[in-house]
mmCIF file with all atom_site columns, C-alpha atoms in Angstrom:
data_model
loop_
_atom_site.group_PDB
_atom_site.id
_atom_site.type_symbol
_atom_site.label_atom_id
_atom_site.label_alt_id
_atom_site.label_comp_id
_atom_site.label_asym_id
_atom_site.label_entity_id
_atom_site.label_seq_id
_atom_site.pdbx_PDB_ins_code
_atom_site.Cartn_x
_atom_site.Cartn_y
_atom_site.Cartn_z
_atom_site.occupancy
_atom_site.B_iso_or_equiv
_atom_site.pdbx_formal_charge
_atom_site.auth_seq_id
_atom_site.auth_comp_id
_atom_site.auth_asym_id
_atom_site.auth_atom_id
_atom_site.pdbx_PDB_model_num
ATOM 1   C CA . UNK A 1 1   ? -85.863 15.451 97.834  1.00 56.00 ? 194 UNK A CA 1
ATOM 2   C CA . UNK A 1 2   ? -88.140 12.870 98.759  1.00 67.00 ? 195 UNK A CA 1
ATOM 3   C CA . UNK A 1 3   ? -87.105 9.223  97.571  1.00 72.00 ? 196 UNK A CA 1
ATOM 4   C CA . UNK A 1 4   ? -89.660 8.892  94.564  1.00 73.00 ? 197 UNK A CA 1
ATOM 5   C CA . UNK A 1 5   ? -88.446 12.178 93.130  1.00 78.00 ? 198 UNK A CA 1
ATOM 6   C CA . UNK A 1 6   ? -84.864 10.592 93.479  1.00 70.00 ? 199 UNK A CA 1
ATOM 7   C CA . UNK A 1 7   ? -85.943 7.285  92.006  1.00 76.00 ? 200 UNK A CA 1
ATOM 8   C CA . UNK A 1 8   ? -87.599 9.134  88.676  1.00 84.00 ? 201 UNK A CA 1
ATOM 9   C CA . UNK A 1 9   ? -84.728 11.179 88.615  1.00 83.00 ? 202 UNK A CA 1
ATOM 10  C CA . UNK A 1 10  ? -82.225 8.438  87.889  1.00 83.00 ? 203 UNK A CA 1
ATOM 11  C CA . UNK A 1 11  ? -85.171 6.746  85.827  1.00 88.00 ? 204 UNK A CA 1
ATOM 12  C CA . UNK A 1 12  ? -85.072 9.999  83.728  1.00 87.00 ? 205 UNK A CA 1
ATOM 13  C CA . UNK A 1 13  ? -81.712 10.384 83.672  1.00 87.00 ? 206 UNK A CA 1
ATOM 14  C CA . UNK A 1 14  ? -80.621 6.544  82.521  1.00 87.00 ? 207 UNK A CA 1
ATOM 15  C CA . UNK A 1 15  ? -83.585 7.044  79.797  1.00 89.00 ? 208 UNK A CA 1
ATOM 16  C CA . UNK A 1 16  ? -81.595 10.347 78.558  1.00 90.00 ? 209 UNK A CA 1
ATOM 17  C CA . UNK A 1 17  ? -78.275 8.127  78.561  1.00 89.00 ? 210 UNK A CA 1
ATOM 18  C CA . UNK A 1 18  ? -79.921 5.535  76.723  1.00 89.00 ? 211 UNK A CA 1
ATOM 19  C CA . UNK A 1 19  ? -81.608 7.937  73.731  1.00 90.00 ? 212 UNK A CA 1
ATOM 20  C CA . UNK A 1 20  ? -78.255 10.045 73.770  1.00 91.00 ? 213 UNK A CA 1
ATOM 21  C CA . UNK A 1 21  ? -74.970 8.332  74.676  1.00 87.00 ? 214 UNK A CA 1
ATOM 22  C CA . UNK A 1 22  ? -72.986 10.996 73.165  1.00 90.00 ? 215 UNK A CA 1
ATOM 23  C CA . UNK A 1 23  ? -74.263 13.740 75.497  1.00 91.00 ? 216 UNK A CA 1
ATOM 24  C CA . UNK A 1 24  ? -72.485 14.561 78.252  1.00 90.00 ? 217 UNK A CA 1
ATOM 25  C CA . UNK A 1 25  ? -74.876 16.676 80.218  1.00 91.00 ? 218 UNK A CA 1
ATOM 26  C CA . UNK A 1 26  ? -77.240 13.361 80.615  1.00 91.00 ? 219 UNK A CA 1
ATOM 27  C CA . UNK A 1 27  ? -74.259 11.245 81.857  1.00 92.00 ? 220 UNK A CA 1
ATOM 28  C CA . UNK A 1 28  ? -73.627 13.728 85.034  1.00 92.00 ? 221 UNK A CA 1
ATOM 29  C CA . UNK A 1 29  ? -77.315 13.552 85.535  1.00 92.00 ? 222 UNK A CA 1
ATOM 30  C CA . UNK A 1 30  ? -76.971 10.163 85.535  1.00 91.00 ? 223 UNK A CA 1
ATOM 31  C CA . UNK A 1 31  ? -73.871 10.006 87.673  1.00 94.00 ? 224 UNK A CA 1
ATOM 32  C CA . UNK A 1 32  ? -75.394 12.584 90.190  1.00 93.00 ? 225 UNK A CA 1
ATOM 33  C CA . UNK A 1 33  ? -78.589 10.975 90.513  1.00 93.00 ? 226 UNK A CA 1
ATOM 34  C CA . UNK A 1 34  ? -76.692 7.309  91.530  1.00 94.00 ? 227 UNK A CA 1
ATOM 35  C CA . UNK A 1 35  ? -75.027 9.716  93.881  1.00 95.00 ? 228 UNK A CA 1
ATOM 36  C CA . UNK A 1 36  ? -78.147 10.599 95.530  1.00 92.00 ? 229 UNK A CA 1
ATOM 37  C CA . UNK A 1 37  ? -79.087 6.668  95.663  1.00 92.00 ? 230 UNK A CA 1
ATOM 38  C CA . UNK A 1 38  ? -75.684 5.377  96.986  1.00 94.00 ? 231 UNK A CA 1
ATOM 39  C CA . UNK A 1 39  ? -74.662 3.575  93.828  1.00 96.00 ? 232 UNK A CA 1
ATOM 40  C CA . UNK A 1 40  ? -71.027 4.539  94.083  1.00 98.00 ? 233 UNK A CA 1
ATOM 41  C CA . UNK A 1 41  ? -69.565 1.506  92.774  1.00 97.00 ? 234 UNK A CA 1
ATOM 42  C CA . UNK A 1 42  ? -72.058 2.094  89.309  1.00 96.00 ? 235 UNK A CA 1
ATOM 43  C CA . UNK A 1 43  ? -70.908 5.593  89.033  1.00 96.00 ? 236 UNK A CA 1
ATOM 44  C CA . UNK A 1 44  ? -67.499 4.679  88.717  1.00 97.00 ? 237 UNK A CA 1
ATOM 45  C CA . UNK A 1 45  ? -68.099 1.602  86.185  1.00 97.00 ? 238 UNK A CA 1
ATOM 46  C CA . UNK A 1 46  ? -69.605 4.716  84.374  1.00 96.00 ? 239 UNK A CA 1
ATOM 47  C CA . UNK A 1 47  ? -66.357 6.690  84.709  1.00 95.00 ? 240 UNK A CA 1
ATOM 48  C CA . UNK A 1 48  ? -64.843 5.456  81.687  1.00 95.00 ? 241 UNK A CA 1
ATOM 49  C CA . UNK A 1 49  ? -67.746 6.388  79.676  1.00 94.00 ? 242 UNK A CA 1
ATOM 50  C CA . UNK A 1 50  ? -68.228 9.915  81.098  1.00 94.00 ? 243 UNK A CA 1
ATOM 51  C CA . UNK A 1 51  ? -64.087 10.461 80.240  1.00 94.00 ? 244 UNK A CA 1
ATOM 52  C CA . UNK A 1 52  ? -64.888 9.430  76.487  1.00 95.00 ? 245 UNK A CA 1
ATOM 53  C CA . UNK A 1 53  ? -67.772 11.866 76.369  1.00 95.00 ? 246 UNK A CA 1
ATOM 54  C CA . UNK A 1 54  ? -65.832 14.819 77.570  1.00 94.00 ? 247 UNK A CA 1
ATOM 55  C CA . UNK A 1 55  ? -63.216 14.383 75.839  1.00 93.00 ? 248 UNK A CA 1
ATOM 56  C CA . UNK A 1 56  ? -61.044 13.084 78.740  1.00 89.00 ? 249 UNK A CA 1
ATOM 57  C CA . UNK A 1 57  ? -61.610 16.163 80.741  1.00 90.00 ? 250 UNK A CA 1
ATOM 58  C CA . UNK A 1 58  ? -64.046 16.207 83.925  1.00 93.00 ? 251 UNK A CA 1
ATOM 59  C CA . UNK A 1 59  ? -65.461 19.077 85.276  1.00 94.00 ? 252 UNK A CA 1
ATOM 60  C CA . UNK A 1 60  ? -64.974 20.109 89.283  1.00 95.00 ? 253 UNK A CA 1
ATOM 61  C CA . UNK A 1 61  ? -67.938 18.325 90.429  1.00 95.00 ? 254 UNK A CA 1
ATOM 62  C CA . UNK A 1 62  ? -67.892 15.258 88.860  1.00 95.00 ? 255 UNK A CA 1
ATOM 63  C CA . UNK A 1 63  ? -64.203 14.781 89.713  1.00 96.00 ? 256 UNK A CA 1
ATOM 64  C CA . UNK A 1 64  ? -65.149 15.119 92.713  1.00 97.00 ? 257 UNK A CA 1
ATOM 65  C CA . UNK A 1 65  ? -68.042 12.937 92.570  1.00 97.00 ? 258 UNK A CA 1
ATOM 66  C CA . UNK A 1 66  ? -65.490 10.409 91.574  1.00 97.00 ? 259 UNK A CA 1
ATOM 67  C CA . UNK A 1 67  ? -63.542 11.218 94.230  1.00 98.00 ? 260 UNK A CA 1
ATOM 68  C CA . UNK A 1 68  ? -66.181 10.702 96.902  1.00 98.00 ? 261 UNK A CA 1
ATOM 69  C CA . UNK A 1 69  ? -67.471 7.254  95.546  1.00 98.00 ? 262 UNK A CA 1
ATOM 70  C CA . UNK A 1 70  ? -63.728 5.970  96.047  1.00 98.00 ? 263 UNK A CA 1
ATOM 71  C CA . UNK A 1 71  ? -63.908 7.076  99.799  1.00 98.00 ? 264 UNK A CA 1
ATOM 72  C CA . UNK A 1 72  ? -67.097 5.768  100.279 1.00 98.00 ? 265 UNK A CA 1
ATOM 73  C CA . UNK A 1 73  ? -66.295 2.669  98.896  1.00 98.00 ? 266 UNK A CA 1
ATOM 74  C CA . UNK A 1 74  ? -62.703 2.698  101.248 1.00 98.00 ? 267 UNK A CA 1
ATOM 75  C CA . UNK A 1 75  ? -60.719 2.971  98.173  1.00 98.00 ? 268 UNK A CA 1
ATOM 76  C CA . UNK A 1 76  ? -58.675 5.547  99.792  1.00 98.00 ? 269 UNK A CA 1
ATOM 77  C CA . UNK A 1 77  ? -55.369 5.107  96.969  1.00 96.00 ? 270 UNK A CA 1
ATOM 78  C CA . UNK A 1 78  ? -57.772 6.241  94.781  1.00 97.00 ? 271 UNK A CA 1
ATOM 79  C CA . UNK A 1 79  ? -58.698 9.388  96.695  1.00 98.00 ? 272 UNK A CA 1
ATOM 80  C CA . UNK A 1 80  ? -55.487 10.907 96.566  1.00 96.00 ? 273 UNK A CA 1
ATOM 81  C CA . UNK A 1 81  ? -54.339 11.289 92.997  1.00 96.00 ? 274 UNK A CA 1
ATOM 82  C CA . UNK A 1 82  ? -58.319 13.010 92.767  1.00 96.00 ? 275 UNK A CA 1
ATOM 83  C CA . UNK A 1 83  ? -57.717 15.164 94.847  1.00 97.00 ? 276 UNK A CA 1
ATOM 84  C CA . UNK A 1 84  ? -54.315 16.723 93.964  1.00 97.00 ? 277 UNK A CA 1
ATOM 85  C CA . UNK A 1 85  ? -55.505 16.759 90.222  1.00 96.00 ? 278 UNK A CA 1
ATOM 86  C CA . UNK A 1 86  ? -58.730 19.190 91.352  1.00 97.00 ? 279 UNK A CA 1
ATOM 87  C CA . UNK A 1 87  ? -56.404 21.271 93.712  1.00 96.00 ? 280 UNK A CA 1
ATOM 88  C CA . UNK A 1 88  ? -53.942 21.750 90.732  1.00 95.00 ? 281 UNK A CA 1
ATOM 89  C CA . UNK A 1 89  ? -56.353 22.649 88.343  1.00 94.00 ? 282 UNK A CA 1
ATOM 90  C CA . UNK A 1 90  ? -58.135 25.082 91.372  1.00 94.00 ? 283 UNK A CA 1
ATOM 91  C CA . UNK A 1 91  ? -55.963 25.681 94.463  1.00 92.00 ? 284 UNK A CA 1
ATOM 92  C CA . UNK A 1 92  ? -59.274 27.803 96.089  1.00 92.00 ? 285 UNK A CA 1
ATOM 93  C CA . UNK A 1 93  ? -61.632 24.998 95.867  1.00 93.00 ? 286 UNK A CA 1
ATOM 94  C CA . UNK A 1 94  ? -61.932 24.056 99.488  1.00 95.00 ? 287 UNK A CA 1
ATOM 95  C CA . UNK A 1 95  ? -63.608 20.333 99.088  1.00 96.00 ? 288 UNK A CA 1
ATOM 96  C CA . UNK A 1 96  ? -60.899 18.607 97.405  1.00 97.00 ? 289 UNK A CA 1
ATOM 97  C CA . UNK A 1 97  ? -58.998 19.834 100.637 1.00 98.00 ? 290 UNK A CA 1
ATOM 98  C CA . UNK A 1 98  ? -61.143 18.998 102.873 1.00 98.00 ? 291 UNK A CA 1
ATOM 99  C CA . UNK A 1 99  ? -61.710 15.140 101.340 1.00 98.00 ? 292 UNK A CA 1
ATOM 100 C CA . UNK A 1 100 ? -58.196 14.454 101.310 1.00 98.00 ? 293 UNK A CA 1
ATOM 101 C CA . UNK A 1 101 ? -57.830 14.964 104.896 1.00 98.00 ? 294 UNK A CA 1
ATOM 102 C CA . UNK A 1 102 ? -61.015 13.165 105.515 1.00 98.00 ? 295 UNK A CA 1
ATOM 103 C CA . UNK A 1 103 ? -58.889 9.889  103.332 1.00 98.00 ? 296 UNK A CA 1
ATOM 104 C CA . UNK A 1 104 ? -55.418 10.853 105.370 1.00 98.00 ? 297 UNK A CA 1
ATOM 105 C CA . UNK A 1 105 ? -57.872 10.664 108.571 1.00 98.00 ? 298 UNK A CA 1
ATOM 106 C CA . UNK A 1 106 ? -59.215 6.957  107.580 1.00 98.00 ? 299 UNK A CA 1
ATOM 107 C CA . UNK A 1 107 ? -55.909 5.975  106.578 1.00 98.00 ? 300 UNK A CA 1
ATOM 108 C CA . UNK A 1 108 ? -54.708 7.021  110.119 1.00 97.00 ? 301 UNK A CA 1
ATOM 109 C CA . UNK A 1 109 ? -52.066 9.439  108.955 1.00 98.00 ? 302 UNK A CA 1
ATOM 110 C CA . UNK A 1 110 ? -53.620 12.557 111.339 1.00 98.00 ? 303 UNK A CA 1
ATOM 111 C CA . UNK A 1 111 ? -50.034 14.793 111.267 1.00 97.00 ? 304 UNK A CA 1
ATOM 112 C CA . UNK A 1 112 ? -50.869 15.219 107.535 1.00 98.00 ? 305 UNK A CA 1
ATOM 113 C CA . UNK A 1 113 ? -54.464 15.277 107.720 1.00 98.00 ? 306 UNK A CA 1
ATOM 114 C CA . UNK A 1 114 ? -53.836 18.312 110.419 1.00 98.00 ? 307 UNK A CA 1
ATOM 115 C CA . UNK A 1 115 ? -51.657 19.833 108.360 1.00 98.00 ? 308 UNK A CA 1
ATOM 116 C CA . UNK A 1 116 ? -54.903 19.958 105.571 1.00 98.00 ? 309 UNK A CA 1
ATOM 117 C CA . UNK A 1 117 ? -57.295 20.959 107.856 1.00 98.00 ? 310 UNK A CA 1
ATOM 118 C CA . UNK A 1 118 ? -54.840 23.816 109.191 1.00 97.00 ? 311 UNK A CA 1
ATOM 119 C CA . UNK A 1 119 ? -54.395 25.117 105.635 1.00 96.00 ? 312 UNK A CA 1
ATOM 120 C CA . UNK A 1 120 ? -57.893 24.906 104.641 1.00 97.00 ? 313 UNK A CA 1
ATOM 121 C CA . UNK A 1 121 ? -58.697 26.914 108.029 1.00 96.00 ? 314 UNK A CA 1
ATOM 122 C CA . UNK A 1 122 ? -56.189 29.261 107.193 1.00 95.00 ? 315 UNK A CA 1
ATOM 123 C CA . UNK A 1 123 ? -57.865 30.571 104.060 1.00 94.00 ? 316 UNK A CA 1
ATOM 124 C CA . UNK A 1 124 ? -61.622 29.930 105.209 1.00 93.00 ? 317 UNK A CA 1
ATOM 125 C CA . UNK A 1 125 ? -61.514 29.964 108.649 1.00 93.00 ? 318 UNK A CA 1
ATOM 126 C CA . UNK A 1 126 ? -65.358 29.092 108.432 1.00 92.00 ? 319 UNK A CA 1
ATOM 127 C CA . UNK A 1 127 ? -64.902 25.978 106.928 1.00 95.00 ? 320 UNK A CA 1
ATOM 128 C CA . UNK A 1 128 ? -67.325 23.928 108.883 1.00 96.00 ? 321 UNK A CA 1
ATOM 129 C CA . UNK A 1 129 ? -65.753 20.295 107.428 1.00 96.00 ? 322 UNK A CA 1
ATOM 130 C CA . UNK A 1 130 ? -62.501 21.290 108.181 1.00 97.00 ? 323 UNK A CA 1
ATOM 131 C CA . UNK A 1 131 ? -63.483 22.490 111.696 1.00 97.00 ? 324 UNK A CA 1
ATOM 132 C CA . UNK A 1 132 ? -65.259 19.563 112.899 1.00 97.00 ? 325 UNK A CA 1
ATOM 133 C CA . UNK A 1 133 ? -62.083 17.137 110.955 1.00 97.00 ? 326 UNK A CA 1
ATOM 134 C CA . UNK A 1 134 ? -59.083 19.438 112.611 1.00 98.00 ? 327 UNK A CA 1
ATOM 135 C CA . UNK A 1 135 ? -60.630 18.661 116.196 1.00 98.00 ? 328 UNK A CA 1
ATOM 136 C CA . UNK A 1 136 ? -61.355 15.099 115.102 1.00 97.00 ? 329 UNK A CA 1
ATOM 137 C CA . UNK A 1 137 ? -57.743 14.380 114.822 1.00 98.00 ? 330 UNK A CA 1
ATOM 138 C CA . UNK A 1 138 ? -56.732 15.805 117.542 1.00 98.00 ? 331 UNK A CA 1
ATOM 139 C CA . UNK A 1 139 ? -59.397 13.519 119.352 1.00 97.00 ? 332 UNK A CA 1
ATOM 140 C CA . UNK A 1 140 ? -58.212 10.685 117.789 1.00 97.00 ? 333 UNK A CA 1
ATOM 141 C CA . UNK A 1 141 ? -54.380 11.214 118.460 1.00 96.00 ? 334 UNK A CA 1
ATOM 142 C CA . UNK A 1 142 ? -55.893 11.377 122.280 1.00 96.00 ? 335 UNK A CA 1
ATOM 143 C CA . UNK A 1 143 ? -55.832 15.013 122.840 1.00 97.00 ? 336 UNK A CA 1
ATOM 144 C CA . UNK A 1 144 ? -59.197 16.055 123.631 1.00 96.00 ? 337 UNK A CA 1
ATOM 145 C CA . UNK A 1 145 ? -58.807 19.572 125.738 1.00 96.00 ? 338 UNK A CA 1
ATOM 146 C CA . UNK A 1 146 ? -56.945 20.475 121.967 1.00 97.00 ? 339 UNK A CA 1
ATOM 147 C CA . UNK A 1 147 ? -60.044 18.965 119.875 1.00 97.00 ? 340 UNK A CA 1
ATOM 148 C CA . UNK A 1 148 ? -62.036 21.278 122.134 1.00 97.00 ? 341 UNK A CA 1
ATOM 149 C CA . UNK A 1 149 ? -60.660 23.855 122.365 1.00 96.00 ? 342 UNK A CA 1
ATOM 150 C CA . UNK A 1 150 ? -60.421 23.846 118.311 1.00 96.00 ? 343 UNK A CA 1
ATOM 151 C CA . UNK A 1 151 ? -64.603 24.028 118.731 1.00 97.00 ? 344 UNK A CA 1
ATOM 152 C CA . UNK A 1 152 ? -63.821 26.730 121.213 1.00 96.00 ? 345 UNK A CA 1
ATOM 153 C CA . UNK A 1 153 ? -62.252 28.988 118.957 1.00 94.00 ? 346 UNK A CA 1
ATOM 154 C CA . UNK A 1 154 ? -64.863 28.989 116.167 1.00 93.00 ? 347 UNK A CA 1
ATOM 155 C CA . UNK A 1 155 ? -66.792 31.523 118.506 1.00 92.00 ? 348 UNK A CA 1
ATOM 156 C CA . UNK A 1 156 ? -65.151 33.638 116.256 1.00 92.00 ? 349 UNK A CA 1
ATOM 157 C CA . UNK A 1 157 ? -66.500 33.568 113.217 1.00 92.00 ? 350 UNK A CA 1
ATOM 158 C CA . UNK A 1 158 ? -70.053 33.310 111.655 1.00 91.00 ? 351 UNK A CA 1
ATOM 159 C CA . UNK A 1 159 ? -71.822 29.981 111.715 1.00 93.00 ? 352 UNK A CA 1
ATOM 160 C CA . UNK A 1 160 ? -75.093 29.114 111.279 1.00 93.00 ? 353 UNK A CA 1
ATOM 161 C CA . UNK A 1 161 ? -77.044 27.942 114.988 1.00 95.00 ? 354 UNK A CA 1
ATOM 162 C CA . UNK A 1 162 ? -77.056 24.037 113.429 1.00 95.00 ? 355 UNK A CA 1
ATOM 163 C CA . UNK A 1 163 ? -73.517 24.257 113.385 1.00 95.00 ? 356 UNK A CA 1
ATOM 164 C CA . UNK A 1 164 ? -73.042 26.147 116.742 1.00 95.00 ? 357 UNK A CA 1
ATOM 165 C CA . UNK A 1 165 ? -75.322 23.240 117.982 1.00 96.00 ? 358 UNK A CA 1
ATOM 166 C CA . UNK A 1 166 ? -72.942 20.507 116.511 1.00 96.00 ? 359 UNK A CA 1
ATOM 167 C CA . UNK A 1 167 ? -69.977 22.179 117.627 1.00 96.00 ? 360 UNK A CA 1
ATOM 168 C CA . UNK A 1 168 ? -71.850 21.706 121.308 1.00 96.00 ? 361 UNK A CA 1
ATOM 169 C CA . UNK A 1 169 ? -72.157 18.037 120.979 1.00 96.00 ? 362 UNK A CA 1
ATOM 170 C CA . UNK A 1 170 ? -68.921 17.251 119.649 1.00 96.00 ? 363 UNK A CA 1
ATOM 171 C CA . UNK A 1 171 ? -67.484 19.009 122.713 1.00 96.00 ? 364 UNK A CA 1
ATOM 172 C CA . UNK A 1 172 ? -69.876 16.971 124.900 1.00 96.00 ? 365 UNK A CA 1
ATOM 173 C CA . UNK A 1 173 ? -68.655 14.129 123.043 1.00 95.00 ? 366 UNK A CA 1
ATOM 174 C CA . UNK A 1 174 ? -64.947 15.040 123.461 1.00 96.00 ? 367 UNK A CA 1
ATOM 175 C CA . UNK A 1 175 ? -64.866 15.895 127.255 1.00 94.00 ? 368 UNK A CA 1
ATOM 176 C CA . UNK A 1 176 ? -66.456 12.448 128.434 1.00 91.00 ? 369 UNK A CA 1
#
């Protein structure tokens, strides 16, 4: 999307807001269109409005829309209660998983963000996030022939050649 069709696209979308408050289809155009532009902070002054629209109930993707604007933002106590609340209400929905060990990651607590990463794996062993986060933490905790050899072992299963190709640099990355 190039950056004027992202601009009128949150131009359209506020206009729709403005005209009809009371629909909720025009505030998660709204809120994924501030997405697109970085306005995380906006989105989430919006959040109480979007609750009141729906009733108090927020679909998948603008949960975790929410969710993502809090870690962006390094709001990471925020993260966490998100996150449990989407893998309650849909224990196969990989992302929530995959953000919460991404927060557990910043917040430096890697034995629990392993233990995310290793249960995500263990139902979609394709998971490319999880991948690339699992031998992250083992980078970070200083054990780079493990973070490799996590890379190593996606040979496999199927991933596309852009992620066979990022696999390759984050093992050149991980062996200097």
């Amino acid at each position: 999307i190039t950056n004027s069709k992202v601009a009128s696209a949150y131009t359209n979308a506020l206009r729709a807001v403005e005209l009809r408050p009371g629909e909720l289809h025009y505030w998660e155009e709204l809120s994924a269109s501030k997405f697109r532009e970085g306005q995380f902070a906006s989105i989430l002054k919006d959040e109480p409005a979007l609750r009141a629209v729906s009733g108090g109930k927020l679909d998948e993707e603008t949960s975790m829309r929410l969710a993502y604007c809090h870690y962006f933002l390094g709001e990471y106590d925020q993260v966490i209660p998100l996150t449990e609340e989407l893998i309650r209400n849909n224990r196969f929905f990989a992302a929530p998983y995959v953000l919460q060990a991404l927060t557990l990651t910043a917040l430096k607590q890697y034995t629990q963000a392993e233990q995310v990463y290793l249960g995500v794996l263990q139902v979609y062993p394709s998971q490319e996030s999880a991948v690339e986060g699992l031998a992250h933490v083992h980078y970070l905790l200083g054990h780079s022939d493990t973070a490799i050899n996590v890379l190593n072992e996606t040979s496999k299963f199927p991933f596309s050649p852009q992620s066979r190709k990022r696999f390759d640099d984050l093992k050149a990355l991980y062996a200097q």
